[in-house]
Tab-separated table of C-alpha atoms and ligand atoms in Angstrom:
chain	number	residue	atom	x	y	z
R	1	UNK	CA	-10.699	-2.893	18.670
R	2	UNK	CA	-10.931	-5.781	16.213
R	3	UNK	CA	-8.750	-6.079	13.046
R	4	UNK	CA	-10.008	-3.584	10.197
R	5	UNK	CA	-11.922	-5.998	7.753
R	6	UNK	CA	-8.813	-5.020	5.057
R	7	UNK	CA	-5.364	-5.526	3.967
R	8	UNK	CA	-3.056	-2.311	5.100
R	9	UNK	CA	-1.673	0.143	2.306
R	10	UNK	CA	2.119	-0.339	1.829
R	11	UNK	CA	3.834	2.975	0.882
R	12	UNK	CA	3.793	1.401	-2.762
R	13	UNK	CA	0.339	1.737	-2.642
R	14	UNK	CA	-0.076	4.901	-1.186
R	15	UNK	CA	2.187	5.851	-4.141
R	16	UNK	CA	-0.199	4.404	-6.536
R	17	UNK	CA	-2.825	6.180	-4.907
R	18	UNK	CA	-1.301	9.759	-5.325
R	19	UNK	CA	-0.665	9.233	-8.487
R	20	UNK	CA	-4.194	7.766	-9.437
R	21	UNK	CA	-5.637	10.850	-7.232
R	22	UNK	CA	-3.504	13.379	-8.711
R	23	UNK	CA	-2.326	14.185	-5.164
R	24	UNK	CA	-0.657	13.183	-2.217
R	25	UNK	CA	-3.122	9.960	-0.737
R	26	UNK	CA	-3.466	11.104	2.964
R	27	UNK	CA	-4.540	9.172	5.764
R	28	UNK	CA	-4.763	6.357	4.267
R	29	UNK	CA	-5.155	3.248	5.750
R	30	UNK	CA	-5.760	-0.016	4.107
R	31	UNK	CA	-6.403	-1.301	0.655
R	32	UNK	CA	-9.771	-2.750	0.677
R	33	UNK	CA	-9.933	-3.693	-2.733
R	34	UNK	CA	-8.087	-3.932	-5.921
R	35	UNK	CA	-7.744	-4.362	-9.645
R	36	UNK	CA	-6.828	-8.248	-11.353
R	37	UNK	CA	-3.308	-6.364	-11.668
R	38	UNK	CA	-3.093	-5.701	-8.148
R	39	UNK	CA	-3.480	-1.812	-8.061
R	40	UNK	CA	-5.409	-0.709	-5.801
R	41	UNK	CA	-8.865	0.321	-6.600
R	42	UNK	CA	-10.710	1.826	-3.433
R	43	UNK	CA	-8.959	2.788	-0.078
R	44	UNK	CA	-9.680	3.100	3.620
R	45	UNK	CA	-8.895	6.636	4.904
R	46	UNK	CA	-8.766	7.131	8.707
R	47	UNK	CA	-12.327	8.184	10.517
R	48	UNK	CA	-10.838	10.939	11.943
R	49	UNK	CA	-8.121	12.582	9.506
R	50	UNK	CA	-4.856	13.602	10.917
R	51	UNK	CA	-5.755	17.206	11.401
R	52	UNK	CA	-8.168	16.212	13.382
R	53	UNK	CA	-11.344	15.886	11.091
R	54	UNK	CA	-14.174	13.613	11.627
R	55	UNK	CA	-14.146	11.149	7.897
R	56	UNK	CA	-17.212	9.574	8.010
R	57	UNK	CA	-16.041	8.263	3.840
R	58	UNK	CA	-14.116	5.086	5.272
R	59	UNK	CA	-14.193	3.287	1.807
R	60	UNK	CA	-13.497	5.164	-1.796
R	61	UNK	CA	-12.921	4.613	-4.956
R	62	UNK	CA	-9.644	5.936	-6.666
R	63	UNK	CA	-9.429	3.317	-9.621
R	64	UNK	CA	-9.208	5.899	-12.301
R	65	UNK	CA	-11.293	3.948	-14.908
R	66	UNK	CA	-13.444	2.627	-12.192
R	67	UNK	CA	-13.955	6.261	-11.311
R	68	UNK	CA	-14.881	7.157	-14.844
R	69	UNK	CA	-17.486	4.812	-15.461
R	70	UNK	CA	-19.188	5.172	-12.103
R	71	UNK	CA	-19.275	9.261	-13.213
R	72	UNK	CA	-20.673	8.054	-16.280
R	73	UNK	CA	-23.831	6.386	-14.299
R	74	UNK	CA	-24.198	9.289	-12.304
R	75	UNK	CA	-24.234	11.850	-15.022
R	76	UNK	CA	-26.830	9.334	-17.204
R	77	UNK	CA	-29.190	9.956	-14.053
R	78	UNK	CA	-29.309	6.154	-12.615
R	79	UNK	CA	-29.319	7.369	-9.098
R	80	UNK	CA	-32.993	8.654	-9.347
R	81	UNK	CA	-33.697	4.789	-10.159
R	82	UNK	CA	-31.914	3.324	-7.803
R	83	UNK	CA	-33.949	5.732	-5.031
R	84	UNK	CA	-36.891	4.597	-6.921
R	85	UNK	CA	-35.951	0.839	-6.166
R	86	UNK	CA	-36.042	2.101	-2.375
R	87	UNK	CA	-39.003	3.046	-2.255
R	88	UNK	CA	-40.712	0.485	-4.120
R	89	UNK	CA	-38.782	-2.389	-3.395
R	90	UNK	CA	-38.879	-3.376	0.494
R	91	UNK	CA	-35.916	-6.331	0.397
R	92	UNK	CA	-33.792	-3.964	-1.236
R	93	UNK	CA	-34.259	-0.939	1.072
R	94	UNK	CA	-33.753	-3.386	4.201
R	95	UNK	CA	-29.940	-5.013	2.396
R	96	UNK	CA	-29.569	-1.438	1.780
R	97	UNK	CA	-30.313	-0.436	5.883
R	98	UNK	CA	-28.069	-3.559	6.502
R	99	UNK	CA	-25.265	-2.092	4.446
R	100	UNK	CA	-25.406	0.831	6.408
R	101	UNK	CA	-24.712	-0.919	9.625
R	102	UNK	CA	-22.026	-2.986	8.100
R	103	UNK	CA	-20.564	-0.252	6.797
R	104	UNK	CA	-20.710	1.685	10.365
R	105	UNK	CA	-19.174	-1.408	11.890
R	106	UNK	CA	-16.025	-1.507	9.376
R	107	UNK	CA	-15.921	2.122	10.671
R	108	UNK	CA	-15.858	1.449	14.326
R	109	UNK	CA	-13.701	-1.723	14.220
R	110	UNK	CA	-11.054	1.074	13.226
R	111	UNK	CA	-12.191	4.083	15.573
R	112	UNK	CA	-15.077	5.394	17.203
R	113	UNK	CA	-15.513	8.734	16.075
R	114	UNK	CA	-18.317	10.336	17.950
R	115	UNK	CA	-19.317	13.199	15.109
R	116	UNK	CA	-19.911	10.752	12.865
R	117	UNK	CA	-21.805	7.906	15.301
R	118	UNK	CA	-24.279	6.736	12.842
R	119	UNK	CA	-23.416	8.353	9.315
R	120	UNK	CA	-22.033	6.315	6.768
R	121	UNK	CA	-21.618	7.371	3.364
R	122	UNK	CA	-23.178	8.320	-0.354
R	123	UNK	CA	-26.734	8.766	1.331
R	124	UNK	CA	-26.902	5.256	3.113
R	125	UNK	CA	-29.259	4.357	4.902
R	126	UNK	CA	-32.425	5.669	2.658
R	127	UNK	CA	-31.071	7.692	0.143
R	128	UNK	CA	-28.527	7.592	-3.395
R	129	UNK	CA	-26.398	10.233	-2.901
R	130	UNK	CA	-22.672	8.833	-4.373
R	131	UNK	CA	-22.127	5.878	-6.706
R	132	UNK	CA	-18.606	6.097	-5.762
R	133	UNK	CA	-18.692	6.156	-2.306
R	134	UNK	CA	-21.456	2.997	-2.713
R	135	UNK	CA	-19.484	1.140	-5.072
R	136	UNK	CA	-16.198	2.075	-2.783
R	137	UNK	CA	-18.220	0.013	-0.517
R	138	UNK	CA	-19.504	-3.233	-2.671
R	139	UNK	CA	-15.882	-3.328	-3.433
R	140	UNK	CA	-14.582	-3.695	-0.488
R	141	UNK	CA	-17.055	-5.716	1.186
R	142	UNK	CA	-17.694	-8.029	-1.601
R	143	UNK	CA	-21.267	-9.107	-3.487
R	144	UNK	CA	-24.378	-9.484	-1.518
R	145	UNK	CA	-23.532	-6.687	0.783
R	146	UNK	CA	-24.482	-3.399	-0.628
R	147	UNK	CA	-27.158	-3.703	-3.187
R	148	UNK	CA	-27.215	-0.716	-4.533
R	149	UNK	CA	-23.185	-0.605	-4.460
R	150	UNK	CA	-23.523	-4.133	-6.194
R	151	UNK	CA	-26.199	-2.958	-8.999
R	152	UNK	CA	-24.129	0.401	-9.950
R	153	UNK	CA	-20.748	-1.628	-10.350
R	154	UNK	CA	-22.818	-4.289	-12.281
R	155	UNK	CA	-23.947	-1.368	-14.987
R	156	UNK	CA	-20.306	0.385	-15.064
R	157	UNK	CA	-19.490	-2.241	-17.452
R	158	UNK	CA	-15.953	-1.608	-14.848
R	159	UNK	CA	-14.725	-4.728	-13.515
R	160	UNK	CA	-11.878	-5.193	-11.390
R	161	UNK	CA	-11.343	-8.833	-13.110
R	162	UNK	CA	-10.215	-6.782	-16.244
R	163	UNK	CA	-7.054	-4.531	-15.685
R	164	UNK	CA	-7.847	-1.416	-17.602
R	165	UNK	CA	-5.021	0.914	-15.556
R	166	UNK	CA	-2.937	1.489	-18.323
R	167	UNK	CA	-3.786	2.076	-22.013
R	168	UNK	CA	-3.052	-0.985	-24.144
R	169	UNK	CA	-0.379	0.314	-26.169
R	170	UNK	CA	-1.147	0.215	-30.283
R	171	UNK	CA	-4.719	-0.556	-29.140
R	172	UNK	CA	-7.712	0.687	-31.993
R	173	UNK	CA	-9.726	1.095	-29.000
R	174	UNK	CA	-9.374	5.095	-28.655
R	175	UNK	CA	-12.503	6.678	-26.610
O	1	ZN	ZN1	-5.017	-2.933	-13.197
């Protein structure tokens, strides 16, 4: 085994996590990636859970806002463009094949968990099946990785540079 490619959680974090999940953070392992204010913003959850269960998810996003405005893209239909760019576009779909493997590599630097040899996550490696799961992933592994991950962040408007975890106080800016 190598050294997962991430910081471990602390239990402040898993704290943090719970409370951005609205439930006890489970299996967590690691804090891939996190906000300008140090929260964290996706985590790394065990490949196999500790009731046994394969996890093929390894990176997530739990950022509350982050969450939010990835939902947002998914509900405006973007992911129906981003297949589109797939098919159409054949140095994206082969970053996107490569993010796969990266991906499956993070994975297996942690465990090899035979169920899940060769399944990643939100419908890598030819299909758009979770903005979260893919930005989870851009997050953690940084730009120029996942470019799909990399586009939906980009058109959030979400940045982690800009703390957004807790309501500026006597701010006009109401929703
Ligand atoms: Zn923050």
């Amino acid at each position: 085994m190598t050294t997962p490619p991430f910081e471990p959680a602390s239990d402040a974090d898993i704290a943090t996590v719970s409370e951005q999940l609205g439930r006890p953070a489970r299996d967590v392992i690691g804090i891939p990636a996190r906000c300008a204010c140090g929260a964290p913003t996706v985590v790394a959850t065990q490949p196999r859970l500790g009731n046994g269960t394969p996890f093929p998810t390894l990176y997530y996003l739990t950022h509350p806002a982050a969450t939010a405005a990835v939902s947002r893209l998914e509900a405006d239909g973007t992911m129906a463009g981003y297949a589109s760019l797939l098919d159409e576009d054949p140095a994206i779909a082969s970053a996107y094949r490569a993010a796969h493997l990266a991906y499956l590599s993070d994975r297996e630097s942690i465990a090899f968990v035979p169920e899940i040899h060769g399944i990643s996550a939100g419908g890598m490696p030819n299909r758009v099946k979770c903005l979260h799961a893919l930005v989870g992933h851009a997050l953690a592994a940084g730009p120029g990785v996942n470019p799909i991950g990399d586009r939906a962040l980009a058109e959030s408007g979400w940045s982690p540079e800009r703390c957004e975890c807790r309501p500026a106080s006597g701010s006009t800016a109401a929703h």
